[in-house]
Coordinates of C-alpha atoms and ligand atoms in Angstrom, one line a residue:
Chain G
M83 CA 111.4 116.0 73.3
A84 CA 110.9 116.1 69.6
A85 CA 110.1 112.5 69.5
T86 CA 106.9 112.9 71.5
E87 CA 105.5 115.4 69.1
A88 CA 105.6 113.2 66.0
P89 CA 102.2 112.0 64.9
R90 CA 101.3 108.5 66.2
E91 CA 98.9 106.0 65.1
L92 CA 97.6 103.3 67.4
I93 CA 98.2 100.0 65.8
K94 CA 97.5 97.5 68.5
Q95 CA 96.4 96.9 72.1
G96 CA 98.9 94.3 73.1
A97 CA 98.8 92.1 76.2
E98 CA 99.6 95.0 78.5
A99 CA 100.7 97.9 76.3
L100 CA 99.3 100.2 73.7
V101 CA 101.6 100.3 70.7
Y102 CA 101.7 103.1 68.1
K103 CA 103.5 103.6 64.8
T104 CA 105.3 106.8 64.8
T105 CA 108.7 108.3 63.8
Y106 CA 111.8 109.1 65.8
L107 CA 114.0 112.2 65.3
L108 CA 113.3 112.4 61.6
P109 CA 109.9 111.9 59.9
T110 CA 111.6 109.4 57.7
I111 CA 112.6 107.1 60.5
P112 CA 109.7 104.9 61.4
A113 CA 109.5 103.9 65.0
L114 CA 107.3 101.9 67.4
L115 CA 106.1 103.6 70.6
K116 CA 105.2 101.1 73.3
H117 CA 103.2 102.7 76.1
R118 CA 102.2 101.0 79.2
P119 CA 99.1 102.9 80.4
R120 CA 97.9 102.9 84.0
K121 CA 95.9 99.9 84.7
P122 CA 92.8 101.1 86.6
Y123 CA 92.2 97.6 88.1
R124 CA 95.5 97.7 89.9
H125 CA 96.3 99.4 93.1
P126 CA 98.2 102.6 92.1
T127 CA 101.3 101.7 94.2
L128 CA 101.6 98.3 92.6
D129 CA 100.8 99.7 89.2
L130 CA 103.6 102.2 89.4
R131 CA 106.1 99.7 90.7
L132 CA 105.3 97.2 87.9
T133 CA 105.2 99.7 85.0
K134 CA 108.5 101.3 86.0
H135 CA 110.2 97.9 86.5
R136 CA 109.0 96.4 83.3
C137 CA 109.9 99.5 81.2
L138 CA 113.4 99.6 82.5
S139 CA 113.9 95.9 82.4
E140 CA 112.6 95.6 78.9
T141 CA 115.0 98.4 77.8
R142 CA 117.9 96.8 79.5
L143 CA 117.3 93.4 78.0
L144 CA 116.7 94.7 74.5
T145 CA 120.0 96.6 74.7
R146 CA 121.8 93.6 75.9
C147 CA 120.3 91.3 73.2
R148 CA 121.3 93.9 70.6
G149 CA 124.9 93.7 71.8
L150 CA 124.9 90.0 71.6
G151 CA 123.6 89.9 68.1
I152 CA 120.3 88.5 69.1
P153 CA 117.6 89.9 66.7
V154 CA 115.5 92.4 68.6
P155 CA 114.3 96.0 67.9
A156 CA 116.9 98.7 68.7
V157 CA 115.9 101.0 71.6
Y158 CA 115.8 104.6 70.7
F159 CA 114.5 106.3 73.8
V160 CA 112.9 105.5 77.1
D161 CA 110.8 107.4 79.6
E162 CA 110.0 105.0 82.4
A163 CA 108.0 107.6 84.4
R164 CA 105.5 107.8 81.5
G165 CA 105.9 104.1 80.7
E166 CA 107.1 104.8 77.2
I167 CA 109.7 103.1 75.0
Y168 CA 110.5 104.2 71.5
M169 CA 112.1 101.5 69.4
E170 CA 113.0 100.4 66.0
W171 CA 110.0 99.6 63.7
I172 CA 110.0 96.0 62.6
S173 CA 108.1 95.5 59.4
G174 CA 106.6 92.1 59.5
R175 CA 104.0 90.1 61.3
S176 CA 103.9 87.9 64.4
I177 CA 105.1 84.3 63.9
R178 CA 101.6 83.3 64.9
E179 CA 100.0 85.0 61.9
V180 CA 102.8 83.9 59.6
L181 CA 102.4 80.3 60.6
D182 CA 98.7 80.4 60.1
A183 CA 99.2 81.7 56.6
M184 CA 102.0 79.2 55.8
I185 CA 100.0 76.2 57.1
A186 CA 96.9 77.3 55.3
E187 CA 98.9 77.6 52.0
G188 CA 100.8 74.4 52.6
R189 CA 104.2 76.1 52.6
K190 CA 105.8 73.2 54.4
E191 CA 109.5 74.0 53.7
E192 CA 109.2 77.5 54.9
V193 CA 107.5 76.4 58.1
N194 CA 110.3 74.0 58.8
D195 CA 112.9 76.7 58.1
L196 CA 111.1 79.1 60.4
M197 CA 110.9 76.5 63.2
K198 CA 114.6 75.9 63.0
K199 CA 115.3 79.6 63.2
M200 CA 113.0 80.0 66.1
G201 CA 114.8 77.2 68.0
Q202 CA 118.2 78.8 67.3
V203 CA 117.2 82.3 68.4
V204 CA 115.8 81.0 71.7
A205 CA 118.9 79.0 72.2
K206 CA 121.1 82.1 71.7
L207 CA 119.0 83.9 74.3
H208 CA 119.3 81.1 76.8
Q209 CA 123.0 80.5 76.1
N210 CA 123.5 84.1 77.3
D211 CA 121.4 83.6 80.4
I212 CA 118.5 85.7 79.2
V213 CA 115.0 84.4 79.9
H214 CA 112.2 86.0 77.9
G215 CA 109.5 85.5 80.4
D216 CA 106.5 85.7 77.9
L217 CA 107.7 83.6 75.0
T218 CA 104.5 83.2 73.1
T219 CA 103.9 83.2 69.3
S220 CA 102.5 86.7 69.6
N221 CA 105.9 87.9 70.9
V222 CA 108.0 86.7 68.1
M223 CA 107.9 88.6 64.8
V224 CA 109.0 87.5 61.4
R225 CA 110.7 90.1 59.2
G226 CA 111.2 89.8 55.5
E227 CA 108.9 86.9 54.9
R228 CA 107.9 86.0 51.4
K229 CA 104.7 87.7 50.4
S230 CA 101.8 85.5 49.8
G231 CA 99.1 86.3 47.2
L232 CA 99.2 87.0 43.6
L233 CA 102.9 87.3 43.1
A234 CA 103.8 84.7 45.7
G235 CA 106.7 82.6 44.6
A236 CA 106.4 83.8 41.0
T237 CA 108.8 86.6 40.1
M238 CA 109.8 87.6 43.5
E239 CA 113.1 86.4 44.8
K240 CA 112.7 84.5 48.0
V241 CA 113.6 86.8 50.9
D242 CA 115.2 85.1 53.9
A243 CA 112.8 85.4 56.8
E244 CA 114.3 86.6 60.0
V245 CA 112.9 85.9 63.4
V246 CA 112.8 88.9 65.8
L247 CA 112.1 88.7 69.5
I248 CA 109.9 91.4 71.1
D249 CA 108.1 92.2 74.3
L250 CA 110.8 91.4 76.9
G251 CA 109.1 93.3 79.8
L252 CA 108.8 90.1 81.8
G253 CA 112.3 89.0 81.0
M254 CA 115.2 88.6 83.3
M255 CA 118.8 87.4 83.6
S256 CA 119.0 83.9 85.0
T257 CA 121.3 81.0 84.9
Q258 CA 118.6 78.6 86.2
E259 CA 117.6 75.7 83.9
E260 CA 114.2 75.9 85.5
D261 CA 113.6 79.5 84.2
K262 CA 114.7 78.5 80.7
A263 CA 112.6 75.4 80.7
V264 CA 109.6 77.4 81.7
D265 CA 110.3 79.7 78.7
L266 CA 110.1 76.6 76.5
Y267 CA 107.0 75.3 78.2
V268 CA 105.2 78.6 77.7
L269 CA 106.2 78.6 74.0
E270 CA 105.2 75.0 73.6
R271 CA 101.7 75.7 75.0
A272 CA 101.4 78.8 72.8
F273 CA 102.0 76.5 69.8
L274 CA 99.7 73.7 70.9
S275 CA 96.9 76.0 71.8
T276 CA 96.9 78.1 68.6
H277 CA 98.1 75.6 66.1
P278 CA 96.6 72.4 67.3
Q279 CA 96.5 71.0 63.8
A280 CA 100.3 71.0 63.7
E281 CA 101.5 69.5 67.0
D282 CA 104.8 68.2 65.6
L283 CA 105.9 71.8 64.7
F284 CA 107.2 72.4 68.1
Q285 CA 109.4 69.3 68.0
D286 CA 111.4 71.1 65.2
V287 CA 111.9 74.1 67.4
L288 CA 113.2 71.8 70.2
T289 CA 115.5 69.9 67.8
A290 CA 117.1 73.1 66.6
Y291 CA 117.3 74.4 70.2
E292 CA 119.0 71.3 71.5
G293 CA 121.6 71.3 68.8
S294 CA 122.5 75.0 69.4
F295 CA 124.4 75.2 72.7
K296 CA 126.0 73.1 75.3
G297 CA 123.6 73.7 78.2
A298 CA 120.5 72.9 76.0
K299 CA 120.3 69.2 77.0
A300 CA 120.0 70.1 80.7
V301 CA 117.2 72.6 79.9
M302 CA 115.4 69.9 77.8
K303 CA 115.6 67.5 80.7
R304 CA 114.1 70.2 83.0
L305 CA 111.4 70.8 80.5
A306 CA 110.3 67.2 80.9
D307 CA 109.9 67.9 84.6
V308 CA 108.0 71.1 84.1
R309 CA 105.6 69.3 81.7
M310 CA 105.1 66.5 84.2
R311 CA 104.3 68.9 87.0
G312 CA 101.8 70.5 84.6
R313 CA 100.1 67.2 84.2
K314 CA 100.1 66.4 87.9
R315 CA 98.7 69.8 88.8
S316 CA 95.0 69.2 88.3
M317 CA 94.8 67.4 91.6
L318 CA 91.8 69.0 93.2
G319 CA 88.5 70.3 91.8
Chain L
M702 CA 76.8 89.8 99.0
S703 CA 74.9 88.4 102.0
K704 CA 76.4 85.7 104.2
R705 CA 76.3 82.4 102.4
P706 CA 74.2 79.9 104.4
Q707 CA 75.9 76.6 104.8
D708 CA 73.3 74.6 103.2
E709 CA 71.7 76.6 100.4
T710 CA 68.9 75.8 98.0
T711 CA 68.0 77.6 94.8
N712 CA 64.4 78.0 94.2
P713 CA 63.3 75.5 91.7
R714 CA 61.5 77.3 89.0
K715 CA 57.8 76.5 89.5
Q716 CA 56.6 75.9 86.1
P717 CA 53.6 73.9 84.9
R718 CA 55.0 70.8 83.3
L719 CA 52.8 70.1 80.4
A720 CA 53.6 66.8 78.9
M721 CA 52.8 68.3 75.4
S722 CA 55.1 71.3 75.6
T723 CA 58.2 69.3 76.4
P724 CA 58.2 66.3 74.0
K725 CA 62.0 66.4 73.4
S726 CA 63.2 67.7 76.7
T727 CA 65.7 65.7 78.7
I728 CA 66.5 65.7 82.4
A729 CA 69.8 64.9 84.1
L730 CA 70.7 64.3 87.7
G731 CA 74.2 65.6 88.6
L732 CA 76.3 64.5 91.5
E733 CA 79.4 66.5 92.6
G734 CA 81.8 65.8 95.4
S735 CA 85.3 66.4 94.3
A736 CA 86.2 68.5 97.3
N737 CA 84.5 69.5 100.5
K738 CA 81.1 70.4 98.9
L739 CA 78.5 67.8 98.1
G740 CA 76.2 69.1 95.4
I741 CA 73.1 67.6 93.8
G742 CA 71.5 69.1 90.8
L743 CA 68.6 68.4 88.4
I744 CA 68.5 70.1 85.1
R745 CA 66.2 70.1 82.1
H746 CA 67.2 70.8 78.5
T747 CA 64.5 71.7 76.0
P748 CA 65.6 72.4 72.4
G749 CA 65.5 76.1 71.7
Q750 CA 65.2 77.1 75.3
P751 CA 67.6 78.0 78.1
A752 CA 68.4 75.2 80.4
E753 CA 66.1 74.9 83.4
V754 CA 67.5 74.5 86.9
L755 CA 65.0 72.1 88.6
S756 CA 67.0 71.7 91.8
N757 CA 70.5 72.8 93.0
I758 CA 71.3 71.9 96.5
R759 CA 74.6 71.6 98.4
H760 CA 76.0 70.6 101.8
T761 CA 79.5 71.7 102.8
F762 CA 82.0 70.0 105.1
V763 CA 83.5 72.8 107.2
S764 CA 86.6 72.2 109.2
P765 CA 87.6 74.2 112.4
P766 CA 89.7 77.4 112.0
G767 CA 93.3 76.8 111.4
E768 CA 92.6 73.4 109.8
G769 CA 92.2 72.1 106.3
F770 CA 90.0 69.1 105.4
L771 CA 91.2 65.5 105.2
P772 CA 90.0 63.4 102.3
K773 CA 88.6 60.6 104.6
D774 CA 86.5 63.0 106.6
V775 CA 85.2 64.6 103.5
A776 CA 84.3 61.2 102.0
L777 CA 82.5 60.3 105.2
H778 CA 80.6 63.6 105.0
H779 CA 79.6 62.9 101.4
R780 CA 78.5 59.3 102.1
S781 CA 76.3 60.3 105.0
W782 CA 74.6 63.2 103.1
I783 CA 74.2 62.0 99.6
V784 CA 71.0 59.9 100.0
P785 CA 68.9 62.5 101.9
L786 CA 70.1 65.2 99.5
I787 CA 69.1 63.3 96.4
K788 CA 65.7 62.5 97.9
R789 CA 65.2 66.2 98.7
A790 CA 66.2 67.3 95.2
L791 CA 63.7 64.9 93.7
S792 CA 60.9 65.8 96.0
E793 CA 61.3 69.6 96.0
S794 CA 61.5 69.8 92.3
G795 CA 58.7 67.2 91.8
T796 CA 60.9 65.2 89.5
K797 CA 60.0 61.6 89.0
V798 CA 62.7 59.0 88.6
A799 CA 61.1 57.9 85.4
D800 CA 61.7 61.4 83.9
I801 CA 65.5 61.3 84.4
D802 CA 67.5 60.5 81.3
C803 CA 71.0 60.1 82.7
I804 CA 73.0 60.2 85.9
C805 CA 76.0 62.5 85.7
Y806 CA 78.8 62.4 88.2
T807 CA 82.2 64.0 88.6
K808 CA 84.9 61.8 87.2
G809 CA 87.7 64.2 88.2
P810 CA 89.8 66.1 88.9
G811 CA 89.6 66.2 92.7
M812 CA 90.4 64.4 95.9
G813 CA 90.3 60.6 95.5
A814 CA 88.2 59.5 98.4
P815 CA 85.4 62.0 98.1
L816 CA 85.2 61.4 94.3
Q817 CA 85.0 57.7 95.0
S818 CA 82.2 58.0 97.5
V819 CA 80.1 59.9 95.0
A820 CA 80.9 57.7 92.1
V821 CA 79.8 54.7 94.1
A822 CA 76.4 56.4 94.7
A823 CA 76.1 57.2 91.0
R824 CA 76.8 53.6 90.0
A825 CA 74.3 52.3 92.5
L826 CA 71.6 54.6 91.2
S827 CA 72.4 53.7 87.7
L828 CA 71.9 50.0 88.4
L829 CA 68.9 50.6 90.6
W830 CA 67.0 52.9 88.2
K831 CA 68.5 51.4 85.0
K832 CA 69.7 54.8 83.7
P833 CA 72.9 55.5 81.8
L834 CA 75.9 57.0 83.6
V835 CA 77.9 60.0 82.3
G836 CA 81.3 60.8 83.8
V837 CA 82.0 64.6 83.8
N838 CA 85.1 66.6 83.9
H839 CA 84.7 69.0 86.8
C840 CA 86.3 72.0 85.1
V841 CA 84.3 71.5 81.9
G842 CA 81.2 71.5 84.2
H843 CA 82.2 74.9 85.6
I844 CA 82.8 76.4 82.1
E845 CA 79.6 75.1 80.5
M846 CA 77.4 76.2 83.4
G847 CA 79.0 79.6 83.4
R848 CA 78.4 80.0 79.7
E849 CA 74.8 78.9 80.1
I850 CA 74.0 81.2 83.0
T851 CA 75.7 84.3 81.7
G852 CA 75.1 83.9 78.0
A853 CA 78.9 84.5 77.3
D854 CA 79.3 82.9 73.9
N855 CA 83.0 82.4 73.3
P856 CA 84.8 83.9 76.2
V857 CA 88.3 83.5 77.6
V858 CA 87.7 81.6 80.8
L859 CA 89.5 82.2 84.1
Y860 CA 88.9 79.1 86.3
V861 CA 89.9 79.8 89.8
S862 CA 89.2 77.5 92.8
G863 CA 90.9 75.8 95.7
G864 CA 92.6 73.3 93.4
N865 CA 92.8 75.0 90.0
T866 CA 94.0 78.2 88.4
Q867 CA 93.7 78.1 84.7
V868 CA 93.2 80.5 81.8
I869 CA 91.3 78.7 79.1
A870 CA 90.1 79.4 75.6
Y871 CA 88.1 77.2 73.2
A872 CA 89.6 76.1 70.0
A873 CA 88.9 73.1 67.7
Q874 CA 86.5 71.2 70.1
R875 CA 88.8 71.5 73.2
Y876 CA 89.0 73.8 76.1
R877 CA 92.7 74.6 75.8
I878 CA 94.7 75.8 78.7
F879 CA 96.7 78.9 77.9
G880 CA 98.0 79.8 81.3
E881 CA 98.0 78.3 84.7
A882 CA 99.5 78.4 88.2
L883 CA 102.8 76.7 88.1
D884 CA 102.7 75.6 91.7
I885 CA 99.7 75.9 94.1
A886 CA 96.2 77.1 93.1
V887 CA 95.2 80.6 94.0
G888 CA 92.3 79.3 96.2
N889 CA 94.8 77.1 98.0
C890 CA 97.0 80.1 98.6
L891 CA 94.1 82.0 100.1
D892 CA 92.9 79.1 102.2
R893 CA 96.3 78.4 103.7
F894 CA 96.8 82.1 104.5
A895 CA 93.4 82.0 106.3
R896 CA 94.7 79.1 108.4
T897 CA 97.8 81.0 109.3
L898 CA 95.7 83.9 110.5
Q899 CA 93.2 81.5 112.1
I900 CA 90.4 82.9 110.0
S901 CA 87.2 80.9 110.1
N902 CA 86.4 78.3 107.4
D903 CA 82.7 79.0 107.8
P904 CA 81.2 79.5 105.2
A905 CA 84.5 79.6 103.4
P906 CA 87.9 80.9 104.2
G907 CA 88.1 82.9 100.9
Y908 CA 84.8 84.6 101.7
N909 CA 86.0 85.7 105.1
I910 CA 89.3 87.0 103.6
E911 CA 87.2 89.0 101.2
Q912 CA 85.2 90.6 104.0
M913 CA 88.3 91.5 106.0
A914 CA 90.1 92.9 102.9
K915 CA 87.3 95.4 102.5
L916 CA 88.5 97.0 105.7
G917 CA 92.2 97.0 104.8
K918 CA 94.0 100.0 103.4
N919 CA 97.7 99.6 103.6
L920 CA 99.3 97.8 100.7
L921 CA 102.5 95.9 101.6
D922 CA 105.2 94.7 99.2
L923 CA 104.7 91.1 98.1
P924 CA 106.4 89.2 95.3
Y925 CA 104.6 89.5 92.0
T926 CA 105.2 86.4 89.9
V927 CA 103.7 86.4 86.4
K928 CA 105.5 84.4 83.7
G929 CA 103.7 85.1 80.5
M930 CA 100.3 83.6 80.9
D931 CA 101.4 81.5 83.9
C932 CA 101.8 82.6 87.4
S933 CA 103.0 81.2 90.7
F934 CA 101.7 81.6 94.2
S935 CA 104.0 79.7 96.6
G936 CA 106.5 82.5 97.0
I937 CA 103.7 84.9 97.7
L938 CA 102.2 82.6 100.3
A939 CA 105.6 82.2 102.0
S940 CA 106.1 86.0 102.2
V941 CA 102.6 86.8 103.4
D942 CA 102.8 84.0 106.0
Q943 CA 106.0 85.5 107.2
L944 CA 104.4 88.9 107.5
A945 CA 101.4 87.3 109.3
N946 CA 103.8 85.7 111.8
Q947 CA 105.5 89.0 112.5
L948 CA 102.1 90.6 112.9
L949 CA 100.8 88.0 115.3
T950 CA 104.0 87.9 117.5
G951 CA 105.3 91.4 117.1
K952 CA 108.7 89.9 116.7
P953 CA 111.4 90.8 115.8
K954 CA 109.5 94.1 115.8
P955 CA 105.9 95.2 115.2
L956 CA 104.8 95.1 111.5
M957 CA 104.5 98.6 110.1
N958 CA 103.3 99.9 106.8
V959 CA 105.7 100.8 103.9
E960 CA 105.8 104.5 105.1
G961 CA 106.5 103.4 108.6
T962 CA 103.6 105.5 110.0
E963 CA 101.1 102.9 111.0
V964 CA 100.9 99.4 112.5
V965 CA 99.6 96.9 110.0
T966 CA 96.4 95.0 110.7
R967 CA 95.2 91.6 109.8
E968 CA 92.8 93.4 107.4
D969 CA 95.7 95.1 105.7
L970 CA 97.3 91.7 105.1
C971 CA 94.1 90.3 103.6
F972 CA 93.9 93.4 101.4
T973 CA 97.5 93.2 100.3
L974 CA 97.2 89.5 99.4
Q975 CA 94.0 89.9 97.4
E976 CA 95.2 93.0 95.6
T977 CA 98.4 91.2 94.6
V978 CA 97.1 87.8 93.5
F979 CA 94.1 89.2 91.8
S980 CA 96.2 91.7 89.8
M981 CA 98.2 88.7 88.6
L982 CA 95.1 86.8 87.6
V983 CA 93.7 89.7 85.7
E984 CA 97.0 90.3 84.0
I985 CA 97.4 86.7 82.8
T986 CA 93.7 86.8 81.6
E987 CA 94.4 89.9 79.7
R988 CA 97.5 88.3 78.1
A989 CA 95.4 85.4 76.9
M990 CA 92.7 87.8 75.6
A991 CA 95.3 89.7 73.6
H992 CA 96.7 86.4 72.3
V993 CA 93.5 84.9 71.0
G994 CA 91.9 88.3 70.2
S995 CA 88.8 88.0 72.4
S996 CA 87.2 90.7 74.6
Q997 CA 84.8 88.6 76.6
V998 CA 86.0 87.0 79.9
L999 CA 84.1 84.5 82.0
I1000 CA 85.2 83.8 85.6
V1001 CA 84.2 80.5 87.1
G1002 CA 85.2 78.4 90.2
G1003 CA 84.9 79.2 93.9
V1004 CA 87.3 82.2 93.9
G1005 CA 85.2 83.6 91.1
C1006 CA 82.5 84.8 93.4
N1007 CA 84.9 87.3 95.0
E1008 CA 83.4 90.6 94.1
R1009 CA 86.8 92.4 94.1
L1010 CA 88.1 90.0 91.5
Q1011 CA 85.0 90.5 89.4
E1012 CA 85.4 94.3 89.7
M1013 CA 89.0 94.2 88.7
M1014 CA 88.3 92.0 85.8
G1015 CA 85.5 94.2 84.7
L1016 CA 87.8 97.3 84.6
M1017 CA 90.4 95.4 82.5
A1018 CA 87.7 94.1 80.1
R1019 CA 86.2 97.6 79.7
D1020 CA 89.6 98.9 78.6
R1021 CA 89.7 96.2 75.9
G1022 CA 86.2 97.1 74.8
G1023 CA 84.6 94.0 76.3
S1024 CA 83.0 92.8 79.4
V1025 CA 83.2 90.3 82.2
Y1026 CA 80.7 87.6 82.9
A1027 CA 80.5 86.0 86.3
T1028 CA 78.0 84.0 88.3
D1029 CA 77.1 84.1 92.0
E1030 CA 77.9 81.4 94.6
R1031 CA 75.1 79.1 93.5
F1032 CA 77.0 78.3 90.3
C1033 CA 80.6 79.5 91.1
I1034 CA 81.1 77.3 94.1
D1035 CA 81.1 73.6 93.3
N1036 CA 77.6 72.3 92.6
G1037 CA 75.7 69.4 91.2
I1038 CA 73.9 71.4 88.6
M1039 CA 77.0 72.1 86.5
I1040 CA 77.8 68.4 86.4
A1041 CA 74.2 67.6 85.3
H1042 CA 74.4 70.3 82.6
A1043 CA 77.8 69.4 81.1
G1044 CA 76.9 65.7 81.4
L1045 CA 73.6 66.2 79.6
L1046 CA 75.4 68.2 76.8
A1047 CA 77.7 65.2 76.2
H1048 CA 74.9 62.7 76.6
K1049 CA 72.8 64.3 73.9
Q1050 CA 75.8 63.7 71.6
G1051 CA 75.6 60.0 72.4
F1052 CA 78.2 60.0 75.2
E1053 CA 77.8 57.4 77.9
T1054 CA 80.1 56.0 80.6
T1055 CA 79.9 52.2 80.9
L1056 CA 79.8 50.7 84.4
E1057 CA 83.3 49.3 83.8
E1058 CA 84.6 52.7 82.9
S1059 CA 82.8 54.5 85.7
T1060 CA 86.0 55.2 87.7
C1061 CA 87.3 58.5 89.0
T1062 CA 90.6 60.1 88.5
Q1063 CA 92.4 62.7 90.6
R1064 CA 94.0 64.1 87.5
F1065 CA 91.8 64.9 84.6
R1066 CA 92.9 67.8 82.5
T1067 CA 90.4 70.2 81.0
D1068 CA 91.9 69.8 77.5
E1069 CA 91.4 66.0 77.6
V1070 CA 87.6 66.3 77.0
L1071 CA 86.3 66.3 73.4
V1072 CA 83.8 69.1 73.4
N1073 CA 81.8 67.8 70.5
W1074 CA 78.6 69.8 71.4
R1075 CA 80.3 73.0 70.2
D1076 CA 81.3 74.0 66.7
Ligands
ADP322 N1 109.3 96.9 67.2 C1 108.1 96.7 66.7 N2 107.8 96.9 65.4 C2 106.6 96.6 64.8 N3 105.6 96.1 65.6 C3 105.8 95.8 66.9 C4 107.0 96.1 67.5 N4 106.9 95.8 68.8 C5 105.7 95.3 68.9 N5 105.0 95.3 67.8 C6 103.5 94.9 67.6 O1 102.8 95.4 68.8 C7 102.3 94.3 69.5 C8 102.3 94.5 71.0 O2 103.6 94.7 71.4 P1 104.3 94.0 72.7 O3 105.6 94.5 72.9 O4 104.2 92.5 72.5 O5 103.3 94.5 73.8 P2 102.4 93.8 74.9 O6 103.3 93.6 76.1 O7 101.3 94.7 75.2 O8 102.0 92.4 74.3 C9 103.1 93.1 69.0 O9 102.3 91.9 69.1 C10 103.4 93.4 67.6 O10 102.4 93.1 66.7
MG323 MG1 103.1 91.0 73.4

């Protein structure tokens, strides 16, 4: 396979994968290679089962999202035995880093806009009965964000930021309000734990979410239950 | 690890206590009884020096195999042991009541009746000795003691016990919960499985599962339920209980391994359960480490003394260029010294719990505490 021979550069050790910047088919087409390496702490049988399952399920969901017009990287090639997925290269940063920068620079309007888009994208996912499974602010990227620094806002036209979902390896198809509510709960805690100074941000995400599809109200109701369970959980030392 | 004695004592460090060398040192008494262990600890803080464990003793309420413990029995156990234990802690460490600066007790989370029984003792001592009270969050106690003992400076913390499963990281003066069990705690899952298999609760069900798991070799299929940085154990418990029942009764047919070549043993089931749930714990910890960009991990709480869990966590941390920090059963399992230590950290910042406020609470989240002793 030509693709495997292209030079690759390790860009990150993610939560479970090693990700490389490389090219696919042509040296001019940048690609991201996501490799799930063997986890030496895990029993080999369990390891193989999980790696294979996640590789295939991530590929399947990315493809499905693509078809539905939900912004995700396009899948180029998958080799589940090696635990490898080649996909479209997204040039941008995680929403986590983008938010940090925006908050630090007081770019309030852009923050609001981003939160709204975030809510809408998650809504579209859930409307189509797809559950992300690991919806943290590290797993949402922002493409085409306005550059900060010297030229920020001066001569550059304001590019419209696009929210792109990545890392669907723990995702699944589900019609259950519970699963969708847990997605929101995970996202909420990711927000609160990394941007504690901006606790109202998440409310904007929820507002946009709630206004975006018919089933959203029921999911929101369920979210209240999931939160409540969370608070009740610390019962024993 | 050798067998844990039921009533263990750490050797108080025998050090000459020169009045001159410790002008600014402070001493706290810590009382812990949020679950089935009653722990008494005495700690000394001296500026610029590591904390000194003067005494750390514990007595455990053990229930018969196949049974859990009831709050009222545990409370009775704590009430009858607390006075002799405090006396022993004082005498064996040579601490005088006059030297104690504050009395720290577990405010929560935990089981209501046992917490109450210890809080009553703390209040009585506070009035009798005229010492300030400090109510302590049990989880924060575990974290602070773990940091002190291991020297881990700013780790991601996995807190795993009978009642809690949390992945925690510090940010802006709070211990923030990144991930947790969405239903039952991992220790609870292990304990309940031990009951199904009628494994002894002495010294602890989890300890006995660990020993049996060392002899297991067949890995069976169990659900694996990780949701981002959260996980869930009730489905796994239901599945493994079902397998256990099939193993015990041989019905509808004897339980065989995946290849169908061997009959599965109780040891295999312990092995399977541990490998599955610990993989989940390591995985959610790794997710949190990637999310906050840390390579240190600290394991605290009773399940944290499991050596297989420590080993797995170490392998994961190594691949991220970091390392794992863990303590042994003196500090992992509920104890009084951690309450004394965390209480004293807060007290030195001027924190005090008035008599009116000296209640306990079954629910007390880790992130509710203002951690103003850290930057
Ligand atoms: N398609 C992509 N284009 C550019 N960068 C990406 C892409 N996918 C992932 N990344 C980067 O790699 C990191 C890890 O990828 P991710 O799929 O989240 O793996 P993990 O499961 O290990 O977290 C992401 O946080 C992001 O910074
Ligand atoms: Mg990721």
